[in-house]
Coordinates of C-alpha atoms in Angstrom, one line a residue:
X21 CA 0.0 0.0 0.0
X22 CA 1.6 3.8 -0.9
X23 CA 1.7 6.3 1.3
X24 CA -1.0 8.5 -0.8
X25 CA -3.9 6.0 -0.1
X26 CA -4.0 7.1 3.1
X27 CA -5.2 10.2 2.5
X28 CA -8.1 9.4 0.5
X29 CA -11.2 7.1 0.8
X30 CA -9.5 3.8 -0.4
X31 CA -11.2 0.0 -0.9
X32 CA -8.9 -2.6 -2.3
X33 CA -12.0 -3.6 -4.9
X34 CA -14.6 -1.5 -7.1
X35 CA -17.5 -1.2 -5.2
X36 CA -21.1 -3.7 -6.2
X37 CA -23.6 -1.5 -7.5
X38 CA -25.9 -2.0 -4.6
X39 CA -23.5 -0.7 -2.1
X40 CA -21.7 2.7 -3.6
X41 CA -22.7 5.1 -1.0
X42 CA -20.1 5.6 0.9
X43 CA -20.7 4.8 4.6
X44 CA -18.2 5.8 8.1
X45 CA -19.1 3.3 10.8
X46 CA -18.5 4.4 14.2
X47 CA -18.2 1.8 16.7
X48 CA -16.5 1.6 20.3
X49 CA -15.4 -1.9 20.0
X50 CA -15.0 -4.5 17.1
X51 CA -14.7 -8.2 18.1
X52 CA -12.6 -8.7 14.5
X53 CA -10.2 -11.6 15.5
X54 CA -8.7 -13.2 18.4
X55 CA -5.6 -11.3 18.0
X56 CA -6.5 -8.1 18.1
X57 CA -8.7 -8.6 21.5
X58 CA -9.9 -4.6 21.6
X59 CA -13.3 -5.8 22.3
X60 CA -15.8 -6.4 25.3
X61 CA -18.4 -8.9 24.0
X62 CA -21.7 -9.3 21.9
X63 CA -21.5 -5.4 20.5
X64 CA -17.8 -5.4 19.6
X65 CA -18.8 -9.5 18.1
X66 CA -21.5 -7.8 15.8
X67 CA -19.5 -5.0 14.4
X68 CA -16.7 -7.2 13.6
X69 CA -19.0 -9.1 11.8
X70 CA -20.9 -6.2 9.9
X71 CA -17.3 -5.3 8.9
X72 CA -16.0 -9.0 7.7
X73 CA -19.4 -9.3 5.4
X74 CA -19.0 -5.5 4.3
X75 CA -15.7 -6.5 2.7
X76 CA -17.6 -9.7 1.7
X77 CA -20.1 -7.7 -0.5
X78 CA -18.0 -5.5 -1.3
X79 CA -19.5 -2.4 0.1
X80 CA -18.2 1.1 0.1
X81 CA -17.6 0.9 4.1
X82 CA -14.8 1.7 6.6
X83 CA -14.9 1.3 10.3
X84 CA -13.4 3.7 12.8
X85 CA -12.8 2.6 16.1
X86 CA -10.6 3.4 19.1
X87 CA -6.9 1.9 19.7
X88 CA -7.1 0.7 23.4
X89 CA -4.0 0.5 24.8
X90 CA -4.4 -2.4 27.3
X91 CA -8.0 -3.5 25.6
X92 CA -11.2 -4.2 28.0
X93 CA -9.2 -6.6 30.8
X94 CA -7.4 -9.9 30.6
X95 CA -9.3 -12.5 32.7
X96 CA -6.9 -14.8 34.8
X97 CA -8.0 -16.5 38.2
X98 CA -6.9 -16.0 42.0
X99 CA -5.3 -18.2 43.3
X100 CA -8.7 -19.7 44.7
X101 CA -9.9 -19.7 41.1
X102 CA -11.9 -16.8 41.6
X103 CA -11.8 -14.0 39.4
X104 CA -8.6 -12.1 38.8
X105 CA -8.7 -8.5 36.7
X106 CA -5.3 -8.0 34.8
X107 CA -4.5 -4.9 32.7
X108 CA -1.6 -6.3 30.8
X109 CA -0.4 -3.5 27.0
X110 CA -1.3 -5.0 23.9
X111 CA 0.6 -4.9 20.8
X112 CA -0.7 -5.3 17.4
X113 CA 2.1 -5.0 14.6
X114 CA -0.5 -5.8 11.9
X115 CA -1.8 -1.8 12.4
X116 CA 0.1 0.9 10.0
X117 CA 0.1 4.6 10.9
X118 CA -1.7 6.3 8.5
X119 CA 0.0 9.8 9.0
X120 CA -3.4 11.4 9.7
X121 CA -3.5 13.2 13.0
X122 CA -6.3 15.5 14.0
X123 CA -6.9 17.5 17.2
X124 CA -9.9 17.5 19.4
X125 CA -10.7 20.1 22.1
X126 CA -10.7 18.1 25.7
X127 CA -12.0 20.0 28.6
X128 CA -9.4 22.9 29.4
X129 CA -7.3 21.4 26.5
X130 CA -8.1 22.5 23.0
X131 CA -5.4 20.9 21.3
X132 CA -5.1 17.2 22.5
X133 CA -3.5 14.9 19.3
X134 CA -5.5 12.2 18.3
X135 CA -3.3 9.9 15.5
X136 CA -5.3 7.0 13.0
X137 CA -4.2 3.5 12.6
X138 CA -5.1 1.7 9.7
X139 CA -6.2 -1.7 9.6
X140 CA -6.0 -3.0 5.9
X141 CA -8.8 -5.2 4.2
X142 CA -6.3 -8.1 3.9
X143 CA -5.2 -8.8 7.3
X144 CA -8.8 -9.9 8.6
X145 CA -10.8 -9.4 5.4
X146 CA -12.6 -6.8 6.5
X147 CA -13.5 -3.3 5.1
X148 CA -10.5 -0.9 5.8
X149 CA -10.8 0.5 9.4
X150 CA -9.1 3.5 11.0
X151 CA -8.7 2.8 14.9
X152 CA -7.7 5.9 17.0
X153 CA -5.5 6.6 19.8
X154 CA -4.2 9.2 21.9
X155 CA -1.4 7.4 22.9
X156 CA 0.8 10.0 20.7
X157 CA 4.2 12.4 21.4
X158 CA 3.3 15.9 22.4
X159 CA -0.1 14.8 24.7
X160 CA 0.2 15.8 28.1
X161 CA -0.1 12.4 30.2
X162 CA -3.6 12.8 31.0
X163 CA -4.2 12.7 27.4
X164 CA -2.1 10.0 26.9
X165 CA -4.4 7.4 29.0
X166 CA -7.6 8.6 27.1
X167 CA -7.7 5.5 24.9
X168 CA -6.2 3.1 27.8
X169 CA -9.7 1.4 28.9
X170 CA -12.6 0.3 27.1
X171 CA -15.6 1.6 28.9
X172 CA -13.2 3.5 31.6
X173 CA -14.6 3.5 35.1
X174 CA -13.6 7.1 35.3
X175 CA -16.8 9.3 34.0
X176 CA -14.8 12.1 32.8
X177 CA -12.6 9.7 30.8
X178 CA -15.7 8.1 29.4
X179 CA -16.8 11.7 28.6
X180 CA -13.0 12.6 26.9
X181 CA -13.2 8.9 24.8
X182 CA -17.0 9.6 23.2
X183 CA -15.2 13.1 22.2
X184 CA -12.7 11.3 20.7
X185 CA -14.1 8.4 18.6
X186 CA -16.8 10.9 17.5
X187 CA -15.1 14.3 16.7
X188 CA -11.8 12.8 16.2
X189 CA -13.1 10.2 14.2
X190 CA -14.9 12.5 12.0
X191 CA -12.2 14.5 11.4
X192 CA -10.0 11.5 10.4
X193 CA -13.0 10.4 8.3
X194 CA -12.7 14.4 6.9
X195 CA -9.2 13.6 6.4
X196 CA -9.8 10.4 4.0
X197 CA -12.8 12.6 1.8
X198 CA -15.9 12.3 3.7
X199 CA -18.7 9.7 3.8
X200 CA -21.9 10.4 2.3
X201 CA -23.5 8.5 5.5
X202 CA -22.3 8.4 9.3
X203 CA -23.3 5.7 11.2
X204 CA -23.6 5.5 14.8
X205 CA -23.2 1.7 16.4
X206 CA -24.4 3.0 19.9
X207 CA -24.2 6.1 21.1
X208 CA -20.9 6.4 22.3
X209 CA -19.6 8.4 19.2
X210 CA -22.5 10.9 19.5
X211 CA -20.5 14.2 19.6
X212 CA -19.7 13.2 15.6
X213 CA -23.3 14.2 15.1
X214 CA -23.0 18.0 16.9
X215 CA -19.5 18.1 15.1
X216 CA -21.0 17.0 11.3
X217 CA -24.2 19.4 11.5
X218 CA -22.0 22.2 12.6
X219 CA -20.2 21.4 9.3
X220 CA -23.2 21.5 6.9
X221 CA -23.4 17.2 7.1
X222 CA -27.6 17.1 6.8
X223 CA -30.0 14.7 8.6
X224 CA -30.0 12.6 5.8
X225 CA -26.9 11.4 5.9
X226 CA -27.2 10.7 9.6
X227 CA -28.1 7.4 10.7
X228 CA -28.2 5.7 14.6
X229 CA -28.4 2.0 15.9
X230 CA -29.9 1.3 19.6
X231 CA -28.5 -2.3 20.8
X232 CA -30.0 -2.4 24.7
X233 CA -33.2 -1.1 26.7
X234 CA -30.5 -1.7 29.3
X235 CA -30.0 2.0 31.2
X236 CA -25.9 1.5 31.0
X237 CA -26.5 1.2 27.5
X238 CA -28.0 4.4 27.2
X239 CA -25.8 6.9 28.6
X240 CA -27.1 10.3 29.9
X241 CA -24.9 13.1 31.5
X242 CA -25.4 16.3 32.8
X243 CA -25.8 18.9 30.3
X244 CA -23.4 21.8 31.3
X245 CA -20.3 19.3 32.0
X246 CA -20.6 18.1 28.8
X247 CA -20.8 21.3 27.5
X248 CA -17.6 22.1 29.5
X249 CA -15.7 18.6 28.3
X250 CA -15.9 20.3 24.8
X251 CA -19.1 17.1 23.8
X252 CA -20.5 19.4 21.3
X253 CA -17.3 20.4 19.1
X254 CA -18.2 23.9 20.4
X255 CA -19.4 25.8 23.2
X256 CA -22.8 25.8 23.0
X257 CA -25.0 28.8 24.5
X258 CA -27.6 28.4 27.5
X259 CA -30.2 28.4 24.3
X260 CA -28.7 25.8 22.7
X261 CA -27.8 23.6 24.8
X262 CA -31.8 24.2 26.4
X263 CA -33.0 22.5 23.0
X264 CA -30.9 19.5 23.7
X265 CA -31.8 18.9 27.2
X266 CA -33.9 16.1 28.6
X267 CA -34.8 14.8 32.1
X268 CA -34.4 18.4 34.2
X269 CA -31.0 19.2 32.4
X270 CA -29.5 16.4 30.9
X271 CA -28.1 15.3 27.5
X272 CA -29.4 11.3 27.0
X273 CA -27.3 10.0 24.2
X274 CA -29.7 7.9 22.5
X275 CA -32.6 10.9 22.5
X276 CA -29.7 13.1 20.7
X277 CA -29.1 10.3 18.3
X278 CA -32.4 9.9 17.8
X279 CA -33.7 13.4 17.1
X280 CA -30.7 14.1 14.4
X281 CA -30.7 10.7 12.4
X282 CA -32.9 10.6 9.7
X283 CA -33.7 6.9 10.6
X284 CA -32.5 4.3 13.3
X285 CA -32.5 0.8 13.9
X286 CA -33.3 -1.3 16.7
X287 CA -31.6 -5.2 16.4
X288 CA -34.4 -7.6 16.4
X289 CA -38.1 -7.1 15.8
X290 CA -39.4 -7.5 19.5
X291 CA -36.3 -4.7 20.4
X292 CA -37.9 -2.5 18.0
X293 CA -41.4 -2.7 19.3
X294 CA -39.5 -2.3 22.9
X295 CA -37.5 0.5 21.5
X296 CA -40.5 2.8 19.8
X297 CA -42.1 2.4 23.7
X298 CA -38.9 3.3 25.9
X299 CA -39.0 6.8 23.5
X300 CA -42.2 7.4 22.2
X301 CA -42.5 10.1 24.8
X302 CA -39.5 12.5 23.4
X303 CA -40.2 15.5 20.7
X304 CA -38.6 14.9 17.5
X305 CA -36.9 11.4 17.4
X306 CA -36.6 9.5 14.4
X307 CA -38.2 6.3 13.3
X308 CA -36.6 3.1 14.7
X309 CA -37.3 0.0 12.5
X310 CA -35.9 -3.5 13.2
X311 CA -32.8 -5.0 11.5
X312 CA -32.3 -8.0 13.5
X313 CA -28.6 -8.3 14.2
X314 CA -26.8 -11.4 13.0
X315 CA -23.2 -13.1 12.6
X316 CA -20.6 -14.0 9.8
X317 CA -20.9 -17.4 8.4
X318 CA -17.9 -17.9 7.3
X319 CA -15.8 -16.7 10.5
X320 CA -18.1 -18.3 13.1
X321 CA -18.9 -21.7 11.4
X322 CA -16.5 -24.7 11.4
X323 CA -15.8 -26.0 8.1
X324 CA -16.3 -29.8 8.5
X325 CA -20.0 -29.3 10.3
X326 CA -20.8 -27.0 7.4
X327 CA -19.9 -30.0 4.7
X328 CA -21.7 -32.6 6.8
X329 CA -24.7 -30.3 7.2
X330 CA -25.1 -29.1 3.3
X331 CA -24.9 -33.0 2.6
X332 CA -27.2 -34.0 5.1
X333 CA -24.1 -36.1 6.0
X334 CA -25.3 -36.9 9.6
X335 CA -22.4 -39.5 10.5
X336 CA -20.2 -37.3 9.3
X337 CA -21.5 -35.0 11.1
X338 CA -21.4 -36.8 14.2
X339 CA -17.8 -37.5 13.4
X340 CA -16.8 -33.7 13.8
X341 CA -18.8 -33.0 16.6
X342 CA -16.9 -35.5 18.8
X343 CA -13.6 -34.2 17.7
X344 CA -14.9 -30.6 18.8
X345 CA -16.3 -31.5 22.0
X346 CA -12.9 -33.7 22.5
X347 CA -11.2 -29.9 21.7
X348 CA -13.7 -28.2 24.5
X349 CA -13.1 -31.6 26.9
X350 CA -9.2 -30.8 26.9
X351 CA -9.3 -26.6 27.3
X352 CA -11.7 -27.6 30.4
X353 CA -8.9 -30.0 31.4
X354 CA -5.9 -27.3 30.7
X355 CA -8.1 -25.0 32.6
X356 CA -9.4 -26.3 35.6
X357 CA -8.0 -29.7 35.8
X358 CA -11.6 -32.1 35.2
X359 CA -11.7 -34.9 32.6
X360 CA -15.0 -34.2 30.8
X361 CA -16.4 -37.0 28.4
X362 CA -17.1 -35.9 25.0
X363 CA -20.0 -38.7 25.1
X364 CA -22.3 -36.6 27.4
X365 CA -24.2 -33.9 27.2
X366 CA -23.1 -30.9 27.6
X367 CA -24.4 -27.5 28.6
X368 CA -23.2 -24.1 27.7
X369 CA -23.5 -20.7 29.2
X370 CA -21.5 -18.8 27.5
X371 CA -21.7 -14.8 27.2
X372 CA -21.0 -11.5 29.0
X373 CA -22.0 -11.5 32.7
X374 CA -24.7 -9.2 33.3
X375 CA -27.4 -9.8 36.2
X376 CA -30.3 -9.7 33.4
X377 CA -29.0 -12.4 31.3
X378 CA -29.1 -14.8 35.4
X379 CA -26.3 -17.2 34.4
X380 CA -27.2 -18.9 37.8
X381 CA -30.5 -19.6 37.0
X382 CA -30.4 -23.2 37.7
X383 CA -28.7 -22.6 41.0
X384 CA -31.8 -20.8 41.8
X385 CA -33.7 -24.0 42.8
X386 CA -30.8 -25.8 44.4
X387 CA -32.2 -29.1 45.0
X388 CA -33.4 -29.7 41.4
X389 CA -29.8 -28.7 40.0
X390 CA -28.1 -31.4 42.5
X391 CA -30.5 -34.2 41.1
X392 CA -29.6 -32.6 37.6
X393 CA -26.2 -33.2 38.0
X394 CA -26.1 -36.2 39.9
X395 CA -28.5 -38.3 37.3
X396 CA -26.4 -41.4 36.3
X397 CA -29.0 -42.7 33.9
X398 CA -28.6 -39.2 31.6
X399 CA -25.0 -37.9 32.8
X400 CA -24.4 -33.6 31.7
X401 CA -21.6 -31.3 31.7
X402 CA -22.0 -27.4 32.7
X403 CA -19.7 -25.1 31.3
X404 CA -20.2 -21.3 32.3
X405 CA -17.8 -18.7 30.6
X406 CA -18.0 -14.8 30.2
X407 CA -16.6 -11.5 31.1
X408 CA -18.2 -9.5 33.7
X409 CA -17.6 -5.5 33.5
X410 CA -14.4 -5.7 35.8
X411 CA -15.9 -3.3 38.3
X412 CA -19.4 -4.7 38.5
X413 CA -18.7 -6.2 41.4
X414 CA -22.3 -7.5 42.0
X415 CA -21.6 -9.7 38.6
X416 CA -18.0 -10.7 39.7
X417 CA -19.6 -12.6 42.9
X418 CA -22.3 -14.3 40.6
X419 CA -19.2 -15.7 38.6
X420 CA -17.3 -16.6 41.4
X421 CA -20.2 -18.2 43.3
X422 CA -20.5 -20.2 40.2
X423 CA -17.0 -20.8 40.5
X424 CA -17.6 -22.3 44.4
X425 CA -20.0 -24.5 43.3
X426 CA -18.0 -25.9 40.3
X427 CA -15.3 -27.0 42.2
X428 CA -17.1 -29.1 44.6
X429 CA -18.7 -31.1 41.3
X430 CA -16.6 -33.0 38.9
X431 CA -19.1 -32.7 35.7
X432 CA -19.0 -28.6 36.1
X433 CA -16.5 -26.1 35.6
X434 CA -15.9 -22.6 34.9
X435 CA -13.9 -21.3 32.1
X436 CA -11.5 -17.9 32.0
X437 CA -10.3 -15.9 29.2
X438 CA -14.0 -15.8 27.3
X439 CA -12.5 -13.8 23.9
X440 CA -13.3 -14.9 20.3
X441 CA -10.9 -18.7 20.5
X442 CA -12.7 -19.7 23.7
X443 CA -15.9 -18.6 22.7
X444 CA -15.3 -20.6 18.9
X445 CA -14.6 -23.4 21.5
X446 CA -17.4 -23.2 23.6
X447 CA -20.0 -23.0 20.7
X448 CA -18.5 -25.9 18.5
X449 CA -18.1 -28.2 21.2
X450 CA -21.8 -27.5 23.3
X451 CA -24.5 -29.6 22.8
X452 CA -26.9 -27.1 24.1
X453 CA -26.3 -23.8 24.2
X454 CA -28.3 -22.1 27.4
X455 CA -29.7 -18.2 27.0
X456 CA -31.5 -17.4 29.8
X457 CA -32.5 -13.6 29.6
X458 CA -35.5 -11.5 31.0
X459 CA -38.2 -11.2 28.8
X460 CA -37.3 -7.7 26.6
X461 CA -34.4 -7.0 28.5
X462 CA -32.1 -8.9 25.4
X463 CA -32.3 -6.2 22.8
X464 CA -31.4 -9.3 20.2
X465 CA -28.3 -11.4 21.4
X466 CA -26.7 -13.2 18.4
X467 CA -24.2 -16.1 20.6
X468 CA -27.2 -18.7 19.8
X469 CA -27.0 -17.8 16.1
X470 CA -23.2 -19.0 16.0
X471 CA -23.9 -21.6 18.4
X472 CA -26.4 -22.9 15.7
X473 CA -24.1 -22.6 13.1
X474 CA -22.2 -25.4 14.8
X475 CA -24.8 -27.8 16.2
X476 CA -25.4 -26.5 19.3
X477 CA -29.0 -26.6 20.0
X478 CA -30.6 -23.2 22.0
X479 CA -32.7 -23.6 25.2
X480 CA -33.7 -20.2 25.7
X481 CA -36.1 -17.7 26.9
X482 CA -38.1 -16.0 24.1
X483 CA -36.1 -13.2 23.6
X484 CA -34.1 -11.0 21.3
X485 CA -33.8 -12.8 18.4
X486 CA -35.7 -16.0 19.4
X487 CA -39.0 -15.0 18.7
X488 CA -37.6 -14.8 14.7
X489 CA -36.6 -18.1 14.6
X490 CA -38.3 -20.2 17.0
X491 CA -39.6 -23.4 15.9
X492 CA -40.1 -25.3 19.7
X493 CA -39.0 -28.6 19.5
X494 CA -38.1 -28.7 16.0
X495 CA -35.1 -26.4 16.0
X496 CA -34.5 -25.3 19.4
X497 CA -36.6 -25.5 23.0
X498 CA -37.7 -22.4 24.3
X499 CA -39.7 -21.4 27.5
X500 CA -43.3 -20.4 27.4
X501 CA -43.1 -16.2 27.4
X502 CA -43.9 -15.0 31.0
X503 CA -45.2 -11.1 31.7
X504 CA -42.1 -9.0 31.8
X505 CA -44.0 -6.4 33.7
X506 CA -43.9 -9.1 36.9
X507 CA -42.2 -9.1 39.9
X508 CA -38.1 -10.2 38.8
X509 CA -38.6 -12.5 41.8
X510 CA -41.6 -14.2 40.5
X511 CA -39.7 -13.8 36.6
X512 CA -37.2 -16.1 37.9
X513 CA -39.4 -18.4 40.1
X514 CA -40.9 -19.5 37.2
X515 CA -38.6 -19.2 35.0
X516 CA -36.4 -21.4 36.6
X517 CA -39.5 -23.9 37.0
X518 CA -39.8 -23.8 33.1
X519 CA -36.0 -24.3 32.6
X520 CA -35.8 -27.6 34.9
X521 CA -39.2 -28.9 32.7
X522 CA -38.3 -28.7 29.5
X523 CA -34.3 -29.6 29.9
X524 CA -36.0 -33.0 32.1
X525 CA -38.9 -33.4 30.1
X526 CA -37.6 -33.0 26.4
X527 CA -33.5 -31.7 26.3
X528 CA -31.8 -34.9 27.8
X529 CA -34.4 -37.4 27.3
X530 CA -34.1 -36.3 23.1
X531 CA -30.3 -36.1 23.1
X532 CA -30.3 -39.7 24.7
X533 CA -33.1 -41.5 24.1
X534 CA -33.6 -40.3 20.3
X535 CA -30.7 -39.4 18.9
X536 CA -32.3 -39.3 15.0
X537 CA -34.7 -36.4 16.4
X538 CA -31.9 -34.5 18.0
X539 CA -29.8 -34.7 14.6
X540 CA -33.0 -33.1 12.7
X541 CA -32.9 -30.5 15.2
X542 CA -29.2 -30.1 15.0
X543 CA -29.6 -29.7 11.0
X544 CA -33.3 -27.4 11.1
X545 CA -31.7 -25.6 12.8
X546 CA -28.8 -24.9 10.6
X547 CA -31.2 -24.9 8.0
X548 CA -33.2 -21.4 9.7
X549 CA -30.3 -19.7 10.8
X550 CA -28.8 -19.6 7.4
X551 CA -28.7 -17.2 5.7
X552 CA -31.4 -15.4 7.9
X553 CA -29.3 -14.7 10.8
X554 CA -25.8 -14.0 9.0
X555 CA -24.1 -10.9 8.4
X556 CA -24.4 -11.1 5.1
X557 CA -27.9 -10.4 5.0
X558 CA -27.7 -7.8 7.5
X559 CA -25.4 -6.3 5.8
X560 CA -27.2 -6.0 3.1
X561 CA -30.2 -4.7 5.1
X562 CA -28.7 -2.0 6.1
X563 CA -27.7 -0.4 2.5
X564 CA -31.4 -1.2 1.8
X565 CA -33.2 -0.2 5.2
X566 CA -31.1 2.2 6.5
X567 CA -28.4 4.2 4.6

């Protein structure tokens, strides 16, 4: 690559007719490949994936995303096996300096350097991404440690980062030739929209996706620090900052988005009927219609279990699947020290720890989950896995009570370092993969879709994207759909209940005692998560729905 590419808008292909407009994708995390772990969980998964199948239609897309020094956290164990934290610097030699700096206003600082990295198409074959750092000579230290964290625990850092993937990054996207669309992946980069319609960029070419009803997800800040952080790209007056205020003198980052996109986009239909509810009662926000989220084929799903399903090949099939499980047996072994059997069933939760998604839920009836695991006549395996936000300390006990239970039990165990390998682990070797949500609290969750992709069966609530591709008991077992608007003690009461029914009633007895109807499951399931619930469609939904 020459050094003048760099300064323009450059694609290694021509364009496909459907997907000339040029589009600048603003994400705070993309789950891209296990080497270059920069990522959290399911958002930064997603937008990796929207960027491998961009590449893979060739669409007129780049990604700009943040450079963080030591990425979210590396997870390692205490010495009891419970959860250790460790911030260790990452390195990533694949990344070229593009020679594009810009300079972003930061509080009292109107001149902090923000530098572009360029991560080219062939590397990870995705669309060419610009990842931003502050890490740069002639910063003042503070500056420096901007792009350190993902998600820093420090507000005002939080603050300085949204400045800086969103008025930096449209700067650097200034830099390359503009985009014809900007698109928001959350709201973190929000200041990019006061920055671009400042700059004459219209409503039109303004576009917004919403991935959680969750509150964290949805920041909001008061209005006259953020005004004083330099949020806006300018100092905004008493008048217009007024117009932007909600909730007695705040700035809600979604509501913003909303009101200056032309159009947003929920990630799953029943988060889009959620979605038009949570903000139906704000002036001016745009319409949200539902692209359901989904997850690259050809990254996610293992080679040998595609061959065996597109033939119908269910011995060869079979085959595969033991050699996987066999893979998922021995990192439990290197991990934790427990032979597991690649015979028996076994159960997956597997995602990022948040106290809505309840990865303890069968722990809340404790009697029921001894006899569960105890059954001689249909042996299981539990595997749990996922990164909780390293200072949400009320999820860091749920993991680590799960990890006091495990040890006492030789068929359970708790897995560490949950990035994109382990998580490729976990989903081709599971038999069942276990999503246990709240009802409308998963905006769309998309681990069951890759899980699919390799044979592992969902046993979920029905949420997210369930309710799109739920065909009980043909390709996947889901629990009836309870009132969301009960008690969360009740919720899980019965929930719970429901859980221990269906895995006694139909999960195990099917995997054991009629292997031919768990196979047809195995393959319908293939068969209505492809191409539905792949990137490539989405992809392709967005040109069409949104830009």
């Amino acid at each position: 690559m020459t050094e003048h590419i760099y300064s323009k808008w450059y694609h290694p292909y021509e364009s496909a007719d459907d997907y000339k407009k040029r589009v600048a994708y603003f994400s705070m995390e993309f789950g891209i490949d296990q080497a270059f772990n920069i990522y959290s969980g399911g958002l930064g998964f997603l937008a990796g994936s929207h960027m491998r199948s961009g590449y893979e239609l060739k669409q007129n897309m780049i990604g700009i995303g943040m450079l963080w020094k030591y990425g979210y956290y590396d997870q390692v164990r205490n010495d009891d096996h419970s959860l250790r934290t460790e911030f260790n610097e990452k390195h990533f030699e694949f990344l070229e300096d593009t020679g594009i700096e810009v300079e972003v206003k930061l509080h009292d600082n109107p001149h902090v350097k923000v530098r572009a990295y360029v991560l080219k198409p062939e590397i990870f074959g995705t669309v060419p991404m610009y990842f931003l750092t502050t890490d740069v000579d002639g910063n003042d230290h503070l500056s420096r440690t901007i792009t350190n964290h993902l998600y820093d625990r420090n507000p005002v850092t939080r603050v300085s980062q949204s400045i800086v993937l969103g008025i930096g990054g449209a700067k650097v996207v200034q830099a390359l030739g503009g985009s014809d669309t900007y698109h928001l992946n959350e709201g973190h980069a929000l200041p990019a929209f006061y920055y671009l319609r400042d700059r004459g960029v219209t409503k039109d070419q303004m576009v917004f996706t919403t991935h959680t009803p969750e509150k964290a997800g949805n920041e909001e800040r008061e209005a006259r620090h953020l005004n004083r952080c330099g949020f806006f790209g300018r100092t905004l007056s008493d008048e217009e900052l007024q117009r932007e205020m909600v909730n007695g003198g705040m700035i809600n980052y979604t509501v913003s988005a909303l009101r200056m996109a032309k159009k947003a986009n929920a990630v799953s239909k029943l988060h889009a009927v959620v979605a038009n509810d949570m903000w139906k009662d704000y002036y001016g926000t745009s319409e949200i219609i539902p692209i359901t989220n989904a997850q690259n084929q050809k990254f996610w799903q293992d080679e040998s279990i595609k061959n065996a399903w597109e033939h119908r090949d269910a011995g060869g099939y079979k085959f595969r699947k033991f050699e996987l499980k066999s893979e998922l047996c021995q990192e439990v072994y290197h991990q934790t020290g427990k032979t597991f059997n690649p015979n028996v069933l076994t159960f997956v939760w597997a995602r990022r720890f948040a106290a809505y998604k309840r990865a303890d839920l069968l722990l809340h009836d404790f009697e029921r989950f001894k006899r569960l695991i105890h059954n001689e006549k249909y042996p299981v395996q539990i595997i749990w896995a996922g990164k909780p936000y390293p200072f949400d300390y009320d999820a860091i006990s749920v993991f680590n009570h799960l990890v006091y239970h495990s040890k006492m039990e030789r068929n359970l165990a708790v897995l560490v370092g949950y990035e994109i390998e382990l998580s490729r682990k976990l989903k081709c070797g599971s038999d069942v993969w276990l999503n246990t949500p709240r009802i409308t609290r998963e905006a769309s969750g998309t681990s069951g879709m890759t899980a699919a992709m390799n044979g592992s069966v969902n046993v979920s609530t029905n949420d997210g994207w369930i309710p799109e591709f739920v065909k009980d008991g043909d390709n996947c077992f889901v629990l009836p759909t309870l009132d969301h608007n009960l008690p969360i003690w009740d919720q899980d009461k019965m929930d719970t209940n429901n859980l221990y029914e269906i895995l006694e009633q139909k999960v195990i007895p099917t995997f054991y005692d009629n292997p031919e109807k768990w196979q047809d499951i195995v393959f319908t399931a293939m068969d209505d998560v492809i191409p539905e619930f792949t990137t490539q469609r989405m992809a392709d939904d967005y040109y069409k729905k949104l830009f």
